[in-house]
């Protein structure tokens, strides 16, 4: 279970240089981030968006490292101590591109790669903003998906998808049946929020005998929140889940019917 109190988060010791990558929103209208961190202090940061953004990750990161003085010629010096990457849910393209880059950087620099679920990073951001009590009570994370749908990562239970049609919601939680008292994420906060979604959620909650969720001001997690979420996962679990995208829907990309081409010979 994710750490709840801001004081606990601030007490986590993260030293050295970190690269933070969040590609969850690249093709879905929400901002995605590349950031250079010194300890828990954010240095250079760039927001990327749009269909072509995924191809710009590597050259943009290199330019940022050169600007920050992290490069000596062609070599990062000293090499970052970790790469922290958001695993989703979110844009298939953005997640694959950012995670492939993270894996390559980790192998090249021989440093750990910390995979961080988007919902953990959002809840960390909410706690850092002073809403630790809300996180105690439960914060569901709602983020944009394709074709007018929304992914919900609940505080308790498995992730699922909702569709908003004609001011009503299609889709129900796989467990529990009710949303938490608080929600956050790009589908309910910031310029990409869907006001009609919040209205529909509150109507549904009223029909279930509740008051409906309160939206907290976190559209996308800050680099510091992503880093601290990774630090907490590293400290609490001792090891990370595999570096794989967190998909609510199965990816539409399919392997070729004849299989993949053989590996080239050295």
PDB file of C-alpha atoms in Angstrom:
ATOM      1  CA  UNK A   1       0.000   0.000   0.000  1.00  0.00           C
ATOM      2  CA  UNK A   2       1.337   3.408  -0.907  1.00  0.00           C
ATOM      3  CA  UNK A   3       2.781   5.659   1.815  1.00  0.00           C
ATOM      4  CA  UNK A   4       0.303   8.340   2.810  1.00  0.00           C
ATOM      5  CA  UNK A   5       1.805  11.146   4.873  1.00  0.00           C
ATOM      6  CA  UNK A   6       3.796  13.997   3.292  1.00  0.00           C
ATOM      7  CA  UNK A   7       6.222  14.009   6.231  1.00  0.00           C
ATOM      8  CA  UNK A   8       6.993  10.364   5.503  1.00  0.00           C
ATOM      9  CA  UNK A   9       7.602  11.173   1.857  1.00  0.00           C
ATOM     10  CA  UNK A  10       9.868  14.110   2.644  1.00  0.00           C
ATOM     11  CA  UNK A  11      11.919  11.924   4.988  1.00  0.00           C
ATOM     12  CA  UNK A  12      12.921   9.612   2.143  1.00  0.00           C
ATOM     13  CA  UNK A  13      16.572  10.151   1.299  1.00  0.00           C
ATOM     14  CA  UNK A  14      17.253  10.253  -2.430  1.00  0.00           C
ATOM     15  CA  UNK A  15      20.743  11.417  -3.323  1.00  0.00           C
ATOM     16  CA  UNK A  16      22.592  11.873  -6.579  1.00  0.00           C
ATOM     17  CA  UNK A  17      21.319  12.441 -10.068  1.00  0.00           C
ATOM     18  CA  UNK A  18      18.112  10.928 -11.435  1.00  0.00           C
ATOM     19  CA  UNK A  19      16.380  10.944 -14.807  1.00  0.00           C
ATOM     20  CA  UNK A  20      12.574  11.004 -14.509  1.00  0.00           C
ATOM     21  CA  UNK A  21      10.423  10.002 -17.498  1.00  0.00           C
ATOM     22  CA  UNK A  22       6.632  10.116 -17.735  1.00  0.00           C
ATOM     23  CA  UNK A  23       5.222   9.219 -21.148  1.00  0.00           C
ATOM     24  CA  UNK A  24       1.730   8.262 -20.004  1.00  0.00           C
ATOM     25  CA  UNK A  25      -0.015  11.234 -21.622  1.00  0.00           C
ATOM     26  CA  UNK A  26       1.930  11.661 -24.871  1.00  0.00           C
ATOM     27  CA  UNK A  27      -0.932  10.880 -27.266  1.00  0.00           C
ATOM     28  CA  UNK A  28      -3.865  11.548 -24.959  1.00  0.00           C
ATOM     29  CA  UNK A  29      -3.752  15.331 -24.577  1.00  0.00           C
ATOM     30  CA  UNK A  30      -2.160  15.406 -21.125  1.00  0.00           C
ATOM     31  CA  UNK A  31       1.398  16.642 -20.602  1.00  0.00           C
ATOM     32  CA  UNK A  32       4.259  14.178 -20.294  1.00  0.00           C
ATOM     33  CA  UNK A  33       7.580  14.956 -18.727  1.00  0.00           C
ATOM     34  CA  UNK A  34      11.339  14.526 -18.948  1.00  0.00           C
ATOM     35  CA  UNK A  35      13.189  15.874 -15.909  1.00  0.00           C
ATOM     36  CA  UNK A  36      16.698  15.968 -14.480  1.00  0.00           C
ATOM     37  CA  UNK A  37      16.800  15.704 -10.688  1.00  0.00           C
ATOM     38  CA  UNK A  38      19.565  16.440  -8.170  1.00  0.00           C
ATOM     39  CA  UNK A  39      18.457  14.649  -5.032  1.00  0.00           C
ATOM     40  CA  UNK A  40      14.779  15.602  -4.729  1.00  0.00           C
ATOM     41  CA  UNK A  41      15.303  18.975  -6.398  1.00  0.00           C
ATOM     42  CA  UNK A  42      14.100  19.316  -9.967  1.00  0.00           C
ATOM     43  CA  UNK A  43      16.571  20.826 -12.393  1.00  0.00           C
ATOM     44  CA  UNK A  44      15.777  21.085 -16.071  1.00  0.00           C
ATOM     45  CA  UNK A  45      12.334  19.879 -17.078  1.00  0.00           C
ATOM     46  CA  UNK A  46      10.588  19.614 -20.439  1.00  0.00           C
ATOM     47  CA  UNK A  47       6.974  18.854 -21.231  1.00  0.00           C
ATOM     48  CA  UNK A  48       6.323  16.806 -24.354  1.00  0.00           C
ATOM     49  CA  UNK A  49       3.051  16.142 -26.145  1.00  0.00           C
ATOM     50  CA  UNK A  50       1.596  15.194 -29.502  1.00  0.00           C
ATOM     51  CA  UNK A  51       1.856  12.132 -31.765  1.00  0.00           C
ATOM     52  CA  UNK A  52       5.495  12.806 -32.746  1.00  0.00           C
ATOM     53  CA  UNK A  53       6.706  13.341 -29.180  1.00  0.00           C
ATOM     54  CA  UNK A  54       7.807   9.745 -28.611  1.00  0.00           C
ATOM     55  CA  UNK A  55      10.544   9.999 -31.249  1.00  0.00           C
ATOM     56  CA  UNK A  56      11.945  13.126 -29.569  1.00  0.00           C
ATOM     57  CA  UNK A  57      12.622  11.625 -26.128  1.00  0.00           C
ATOM     58  CA  UNK A  58      16.259  10.582 -26.639  1.00  0.00           C
ATOM     59  CA  UNK A  59      17.556  13.703 -28.447  1.00  0.00           C
ATOM     60  CA  UNK A  60      15.655  15.985 -26.067  1.00  0.00           C
ATOM     61  CA  UNK A  61      17.134  14.238 -23.036  1.00  0.00           C
ATOM     62  CA  UNK A  62      20.645  14.516 -24.467  1.00  0.00           C
ATOM     63  CA  UNK A  63      20.173  18.236 -25.138  1.00  0.00           C
ATOM     64  CA  UNK A  64      18.909  18.749 -21.586  1.00  0.00           C
ATOM     65  CA  UNK A  65      21.893  16.903 -20.110  1.00  0.00           C
ATOM     66  CA  UNK A  66      24.297  19.000 -22.172  1.00  0.00           C
ATOM     67  CA  UNK A  67      22.558  22.199 -21.081  1.00  0.00           C
ATOM     68  CA  UNK A  68      22.723  21.135 -17.427  1.00  0.00           C
ATOM     69  CA  UNK A  69      26.433  20.293 -17.639  1.00  0.00           C
ATOM     70  CA  UNK A  70      25.831  16.589 -17.106  1.00  0.00           C
ATOM     71  CA  UNK A  71      27.847  15.625 -20.199  1.00  0.00           C
ATOM     72  CA  UNK A  72      31.584  15.597 -20.828  1.00  0.00           C
ATOM     73  CA  UNK A  73      31.913  15.190 -24.561  1.00  0.00           C
ATOM     74  CA  UNK A  74      29.888  12.127 -25.495  1.00  0.00           C
ATOM     75  CA  UNK A  75      29.740  10.711 -21.968  1.00  0.00           C
ATOM     76  CA  UNK A  76      27.469  11.429 -18.996  1.00  0.00           C
ATOM     77  CA  UNK A  77      29.780  12.366 -16.128  1.00  0.00           C
ATOM     78  CA  UNK A  78      29.039  11.342 -13.524  1.00  0.00           C
ATOM     79  CA  UNK A  79      26.400   8.955 -14.779  1.00  0.00           C
ATOM     80  CA  UNK A  80      22.954   9.315 -13.170  1.00  0.00           C
ATOM     81  CA  UNK A  81      22.359   6.971 -10.251  1.00  0.00           C
ATOM     82  CA  UNK A  82      18.911   5.880 -11.390  1.00  0.00           C
ATOM     83  CA  UNK A  83      16.266   6.237 -14.087  1.00  0.00           C
ATOM     84  CA  UNK A  84      12.674   6.538 -12.864  1.00  0.00           C
ATOM     85  CA  UNK A  85       9.892   5.862 -15.361  1.00  0.00           C
ATOM     86  CA  UNK A  86       6.092   5.870 -15.152  1.00  0.00           C
ATOM     87  CA  UNK A  87       4.592   2.546 -16.248  1.00  0.00           C
ATOM     88  CA  UNK A  88       0.984   3.597 -16.829  1.00  0.00           C
ATOM     89  CA  UNK A  89      -1.811   3.329 -17.489  1.00  0.00           C
ATOM     90  CA  UNK A  90      -1.725   5.790 -20.346  1.00  0.00           C
ATOM     91  CA  UNK A  91      -0.636   6.225 -23.930  1.00  0.00           C
ATOM     92  CA  UNK A  92       0.575   2.952 -25.446  1.00  0.00           C
ATOM     93  CA  UNK A  93       3.086   4.823 -27.609  1.00  0.00           C
ATOM     94  CA  UNK A  94       4.304   7.114 -24.851  1.00  0.00           C
ATOM     95  CA  UNK A  95       4.720   4.303 -22.334  1.00  0.00           C
ATOM     96  CA  UNK A  96       6.603   2.040 -24.738  1.00  0.00           C
ATOM     97  CA  UNK A  97       8.902   4.846 -25.905  1.00  0.00           C
ATOM     98  CA  UNK A  98       9.756   6.131 -22.433  1.00  0.00           C
ATOM     99  CA  UNK A  99      10.215   2.660 -20.949  1.00  0.00           C
ATOM    100  CA  UNK A 100      12.416   1.504 -23.837  1.00  0.00           C
ATOM    101  CA  UNK A 101      14.558   4.598 -23.337  1.00  0.00           C
ATOM    102  CA  UNK A 102      14.716   3.952 -19.582  1.00  0.00           C
ATOM    103  CA  UNK A 103      15.797   0.345 -20.130  1.00  0.00           C
ATOM    104  CA  UNK A 104      18.511   1.409 -22.565  1.00  0.00           C
ATOM    105  CA  UNK A 105      19.812   4.135 -20.268  1.00  0.00           C
ATOM    106  CA  UNK A 106      19.869   1.770 -17.309  1.00  0.00           C
ATOM    107  CA  UNK A 107      21.849  -0.795 -19.283  1.00  0.00           C
ATOM    108  CA  UNK A 108      24.277   1.778 -20.654  1.00  0.00           C
ATOM    109  CA  UNK A 109      24.899   3.535 -17.341  1.00  0.00           C
ATOM    110  CA  UNK A 110      24.663   0.302 -15.320  1.00  0.00           C
ATOM    111  CA  UNK A 111      22.210   1.958 -12.958  1.00  0.00           C
ATOM    112  CA  UNK A 112      18.844   0.776 -11.599  1.00  0.00           C
ATOM    113  CA  UNK A 113      15.588   1.570 -13.372  1.00  0.00           C
ATOM    114  CA  UNK A 114      12.666   2.298 -11.048  1.00  0.00           C
ATOM    115  CA  UNK A 115       9.259   1.528 -12.622  1.00  0.00           C
ATOM    116  CA  UNK A 116       6.509   3.592 -10.956  1.00  0.00           C
ATOM    117  CA  UNK A 117       2.764   3.099 -11.552  1.00  0.00           C
ATOM    118  CA  UNK A 118       1.027   6.350 -12.485  1.00  0.00           C
ATOM    119  CA  UNK A 119      -1.504   6.044  -9.658  1.00  0.00           C
ATOM    120  CA  UNK A 120       1.227   5.794  -7.008  1.00  0.00           C
ATOM    121  CA  UNK A 121       2.893   8.919  -8.392  1.00  0.00           C
ATOM    122  CA  UNK A 122      -0.404  10.841  -8.460  1.00  0.00           C
ATOM    123  CA  UNK A 123      -1.207   9.882  -4.861  1.00  0.00           C
ATOM    124  CA  UNK A 124       2.294  10.937  -3.842  1.00  0.00           C
ATOM    125  CA  UNK A 125       1.757  14.296  -5.550  1.00  0.00           C
ATOM    126  CA  UNK A 126      -1.567  14.719  -3.749  1.00  0.00           C
ATOM    127  CA  UNK A 127       0.118  13.990  -0.410  1.00  0.00           C
ATOM    128  CA  UNK A 128       2.931  16.448  -1.118  1.00  0.00           C
ATOM    129  CA  UNK A 129       0.311  19.136  -1.755  1.00  0.00           C
ATOM    130  CA  UNK A 130      -1.030  18.652   1.762  1.00  0.00           C
ATOM    131  CA  UNK A 131      -3.841  16.180   1.135  1.00  0.00           C
ATOM    132  CA  UNK A 132      -2.345  13.324   3.142  1.00  0.00           C
ATOM    133  CA  UNK A 133      -5.617  12.787   4.992  1.00  0.00           C
ATOM    134  CA  UNK A 134      -7.418  12.346   1.672  1.00  0.00           C
ATOM    135  CA  UNK A 135      -4.892   9.696   0.659  1.00  0.00           C
ATOM    136  CA  UNK A 136      -5.550   7.981   4.002  1.00  0.00           C
ATOM    137  CA  UNK A 137      -9.243   7.803   3.104  1.00  0.00           C
ATOM    138  CA  UNK A 138      -8.612   6.651  -0.463  1.00  0.00           C
ATOM    139  CA  UNK A 139      -7.914   8.421  -3.754  1.00  0.00           C
ATOM    140  CA  UNK A 140      -8.995   6.867  -7.039  1.00  0.00           C
ATOM    141  CA  UNK A 141      -6.925   7.957 -10.035  1.00  0.00           C
ATOM    142  CA  UNK A 142      -8.832   8.689 -13.260  1.00  0.00           C
ATOM    143  CA  UNK A 143      -6.868   9.201 -16.469  1.00  0.00           C
ATOM    144  CA  UNK A 144      -7.782   9.636 -20.109  1.00  0.00           C
ATOM    145  CA  UNK A 145      -7.929   6.634 -22.400  1.00  0.00           C
ATOM    146  CA  UNK A 146      -8.781   6.453 -26.087  1.00  0.00           C
ATOM    147  CA  UNK A 147     -12.185   6.720 -27.739  1.00  0.00           C
ATOM    148  CA  UNK A 148     -13.771   8.822 -25.007  1.00  0.00           C
ATOM    149  CA  UNK A 149     -13.044   6.383 -22.226  1.00  0.00           C
ATOM    150  CA  UNK A 150     -11.414   6.831 -18.831  1.00  0.00           C
ATOM    151  CA  UNK A 151      -9.185   4.455 -16.904  1.00  0.00           C
ATOM    152  CA  UNK A 152      -9.825   4.201 -13.168  1.00  0.00           C
ATOM    153  CA  UNK A 153      -7.130   2.925 -10.811  1.00  0.00           C
ATOM    154  CA  UNK A 154      -8.988   2.596  -7.509  1.00  0.00           C
ATOM    155  CA  UNK A 155      -7.476   2.859  -4.063  1.00  0.00           C
ATOM    156  CA  UNK A 156      -8.728  -0.695  -3.501  1.00  0.00           C
ATOM    157  CA  UNK A 157      -9.272  -3.268  -6.234  1.00  0.00           C
ATOM    158  CA  UNK A 158      -8.262  -3.693  -9.851  1.00  0.00           C
ATOM    159  CA  UNK A 159      -8.117  -1.037 -12.551  1.00  0.00           C
ATOM    160  CA  UNK A 160     -11.029  -0.786 -14.976  1.00  0.00           C
ATOM    161  CA  UNK A 161     -12.382   1.454 -17.742  1.00  0.00           C
ATOM    162  CA  UNK A 162     -15.399   3.780 -17.832  1.00  0.00           C
ATOM    163  CA  UNK A 163     -17.150   5.270 -20.841  1.00  0.00           C
ATOM    164  CA  UNK A 164     -19.173   8.472 -20.663  1.00  0.00           C
ATOM    165  CA  UNK A 165     -22.170   8.519 -23.005  1.00  0.00           C
ATOM    166  CA  UNK A 166     -25.176  10.827 -22.909  1.00  0.00           C
ATOM    167  CA  UNK A 167     -24.345  12.040 -19.372  1.00  0.00           C
ATOM    168  CA  UNK A 168     -24.318   8.481 -18.033  1.00  0.00           C
ATOM    169  CA  UNK A 169     -21.463   6.156 -17.193  1.00  0.00           C
ATOM    170  CA  UNK A 170     -20.972   2.757 -18.757  1.00  0.00           C
ATOM    171  CA  UNK A 171     -18.741   0.350 -16.879  1.00  0.00           C
ATOM    172  CA  UNK A 172     -18.502  -0.673 -13.253  1.00  0.00           C
ATOM    173  CA  UNK A 173     -15.652  -1.395 -10.853  1.00  0.00           C
ATOM    174  CA  UNK A 174     -14.407  -4.962 -10.824  1.00  0.00           C
ATOM    175  CA  UNK A 175     -14.455  -4.891  -7.023  1.00  0.00           C
ATOM    176  CA  UNK A 176     -16.205  -2.797  -4.417  1.00  0.00           C
ATOM    177  CA  UNK A 177     -18.788  -0.997  -6.539  1.00  0.00           C
ATOM    178  CA  UNK A 178     -18.195   2.567  -5.313  1.00  0.00           C
ATOM    179  CA  UNK A 179     -15.600   5.207  -5.990  1.00  0.00           C
ATOM    180  CA  UNK A 180     -13.444   6.515  -3.163  1.00  0.00           C
ATOM    181  CA  UNK A 181     -14.261   9.872  -1.588  1.00  0.00           C
ATOM    182  CA  UNK A 182     -11.514  11.595  -3.572  1.00  0.00           C
ATOM    183  CA  UNK A 183     -10.372  11.436  -7.188  1.00  0.00           C
ATOM    184  CA  UNK A 184      -7.347  12.848  -9.012  1.00  0.00           C
ATOM    185  CA  UNK A 185      -5.711  12.551 -12.418  1.00  0.00           C
ATOM    186  CA  UNK A 186      -5.926  14.203 -15.826  1.00  0.00           C
ATOM    187  CA  UNK A 187      -9.551  13.158 -16.424  1.00  0.00           C
ATOM    188  CA  UNK A 188     -10.786  15.129 -13.400  1.00  0.00           C
ATOM    189  CA  UNK A 189      -8.167  17.875 -12.844  1.00  0.00           C
ATOM    190  CA  UNK A 190      -6.477  20.591 -14.875  1.00  0.00           C
ATOM    191  CA  UNK A 191      -7.304  21.750 -18.411  1.00  0.00           C
ATOM    192  CA  UNK A 192      -7.937  18.187 -19.617  1.00  0.00           C
ATOM    193  CA  UNK A 193     -10.626  17.532 -16.963  1.00  0.00           C
ATOM    194  CA  UNK A 194     -14.075  16.368 -18.034  1.00  0.00           C
ATOM    195  CA  UNK A 195     -16.679  18.313 -15.990  1.00  0.00           C
ATOM    196  CA  UNK A 196     -19.448  16.068 -17.266  1.00  0.00           C
ATOM    197  CA  UNK A 197     -17.565  13.058 -15.888  1.00  0.00           C
ATOM    198  CA  UNK A 198     -17.506  14.483 -12.373  1.00  0.00           C
ATOM    199  CA  UNK A 199     -21.204  15.335 -12.642  1.00  0.00           C
ATOM    200  CA  UNK A 200     -22.035  11.810 -13.752  1.00  0.00           C
ATOM    201  CA  UNK A 201     -19.895  10.298 -10.996  1.00  0.00           C
ATOM    202  CA  UNK A 202     -21.694  12.375  -8.377  1.00  0.00           C
ATOM    203  CA  UNK A 203     -25.078  11.378  -9.764  1.00  0.00           C
ATOM    204  CA  UNK A 204     -24.078   7.730  -9.608  1.00  0.00           C
ATOM    205  CA  UNK A 205     -22.797   8.164  -6.040  1.00  0.00           C
ATOM    206  CA  UNK A 206     -26.065   9.833  -4.996  1.00  0.00           C
ATOM    207  CA  UNK A 207     -28.005   6.892  -6.388  1.00  0.00           C
ATOM    208  CA  UNK A 208     -25.782   4.629  -4.285  1.00  0.00           C
ATOM    209  CA  UNK A 209     -26.435   6.685  -1.162  1.00  0.00           C
ATOM    210  CA  UNK A 210     -23.167   8.640  -1.150  1.00  0.00           C
ATOM    211  CA  UNK A 211     -22.076  12.246  -1.703  1.00  0.00           C
ATOM    212  CA  UNK A 212     -19.817  11.695  -4.667  1.00  0.00           C
ATOM    213  CA  UNK A 213     -16.084  12.173  -5.026  1.00  0.00           C
ATOM    214  CA  UNK A 214     -14.147  15.393  -4.503  1.00  0.00           C
ATOM    215  CA  UNK A 215     -11.596  16.176  -7.233  1.00  0.00           C
ATOM    216  CA  UNK A 216      -8.098  16.979  -5.965  1.00  0.00           C
ATOM    217  CA  UNK A 217      -5.751  19.331  -7.867  1.00  0.00           C
ATOM    218  CA  UNK A 218      -3.376  16.870  -9.492  1.00  0.00           C
ATOM    219  CA  UNK A 219      -3.569  16.521 -13.261  1.00  0.00           C
ATOM    220  CA  UNK A 220      -0.204  14.834 -13.737  1.00  0.00           C
ATOM    221  CA  UNK A 221       2.412  14.026 -11.085  1.00  0.00           C
ATOM    222  CA  UNK A 222       5.444  16.250 -10.637  1.00  0.00           C
ATOM    223  CA  UNK A 223       8.928  14.791 -11.221  1.00  0.00           C
ATOM    224  CA  UNK A 224       9.531  14.987  -7.462  1.00  0.00           C
ATOM    225  CA  UNK A 225       6.376  12.973  -6.785  1.00  0.00           C
ATOM    226  CA  UNK A 226       7.394  10.327  -9.335  1.00  0.00           C
ATOM    227  CA  UNK A 227      10.876  10.089  -7.817  1.00  0.00           C
ATOM    228  CA  UNK A 228       9.608   9.854  -4.230  1.00  0.00           C
ATOM    229  CA  UNK A 229       7.009   7.255  -5.198  1.00  0.00           C
ATOM    230  CA  UNK A 230       9.844   5.197  -6.671  1.00  0.00           C
ATOM    231  CA  UNK A 231      11.967   5.712  -3.554  1.00  0.00           C
ATOM    232  CA  UNK A 232       9.120   4.528  -1.356  1.00  0.00           C
ATOM    233  CA  UNK A 233       8.533   1.444  -3.500  1.00  0.00           C
ATOM    234  CA  UNK A 234      12.264   0.666  -3.401  1.00  0.00           C
ATOM    235  CA  UNK A 235      12.400   1.053   0.380  1.00  0.00           C
ATOM    236  CA  UNK A 236       9.192  -0.829   1.173  1.00  0.00           C
ATOM    237  CA  UNK A 237       9.260  -3.704  -1.302  1.00  0.00           C
ATOM    238  CA  UNK A 238      13.014  -4.179  -1.628  1.00  0.00           C
ATOM    239  CA  UNK A 239      12.562  -4.888  -5.333  1.00  0.00           C
ATOM    240  CA  UNK A 240      10.461  -3.586  -8.191  1.00  0.00           C
ATOM    241  CA  UNK A 241       7.906  -5.216 -10.430  1.00  0.00           C
ATOM    242  CA  UNK A 242       9.178  -6.053 -13.934  1.00  0.00           C
ATOM    243  CA  UNK A 243       9.744  -3.093 -16.243  1.00  0.00           C
ATOM    244  CA  UNK A 244       6.535  -3.557 -18.215  1.00  0.00           C
ATOM    245  CA  UNK A 245       3.720  -1.189 -19.223  1.00  0.00           C
ATOM    246  CA  UNK A 246       0.625  -1.283 -17.022  1.00  0.00           C
ATOM    247  CA  UNK A 247      -2.221  -1.780 -19.482  1.00  0.00           C
ATOM    248  CA  UNK A 248      -5.877  -1.716 -18.477  1.00  0.00           C
ATOM    249  CA  UNK A 249      -6.871  -2.703 -22.017  1.00  0.00           C
ATOM    250  CA  UNK A 250      -4.863  -5.257 -23.931  1.00  0.00           C
ATOM    251  CA  UNK A 251      -2.528  -3.531 -26.426  1.00  0.00           C
ATOM    252  CA  UNK A 252      -3.820  -3.585 -29.981  1.00  0.00           C
ATOM    253  CA  UNK A 253      -0.402  -4.267 -31.503  1.00  0.00           C
ATOM    254  CA  UNK A 254      -0.091  -7.919 -32.532  1.00  0.00           C
ATOM    255  CA  UNK A 255       2.920 -10.064 -33.310  1.00  0.00           C
ATOM    256  CA  UNK A 256       3.312 -10.989 -37.007  1.00  0.00           C
ATOM    257  CA  UNK A 257       1.536 -14.206 -37.939  1.00  0.00           C
ATOM    258  CA  UNK A 258       4.836 -15.688 -39.116  1.00  0.00           C
ATOM    259  CA  UNK A 259       6.603 -14.657 -35.913  1.00  0.00           C
ATOM    260  CA  UNK A 260       9.425 -12.234 -35.335  1.00  0.00           C
ATOM    261  CA  UNK A 261      12.512 -12.130 -37.500  1.00  0.00           C
ATOM    262  CA  UNK A 262      15.484 -14.050 -36.078  1.00  0.00           C
ATOM    263  CA  UNK A 263      18.127 -12.197 -34.129  1.00  0.00           C
ATOM    264  CA  UNK A 264      21.038 -11.036 -36.332  1.00  0.00           C
ATOM    265  CA  UNK A 265      24.259 -13.001 -36.004  1.00  0.00           C
ATOM    266  CA  UNK A 266      27.263 -11.236 -34.503  1.00  0.00           C
TER     267      UNK A 266
END
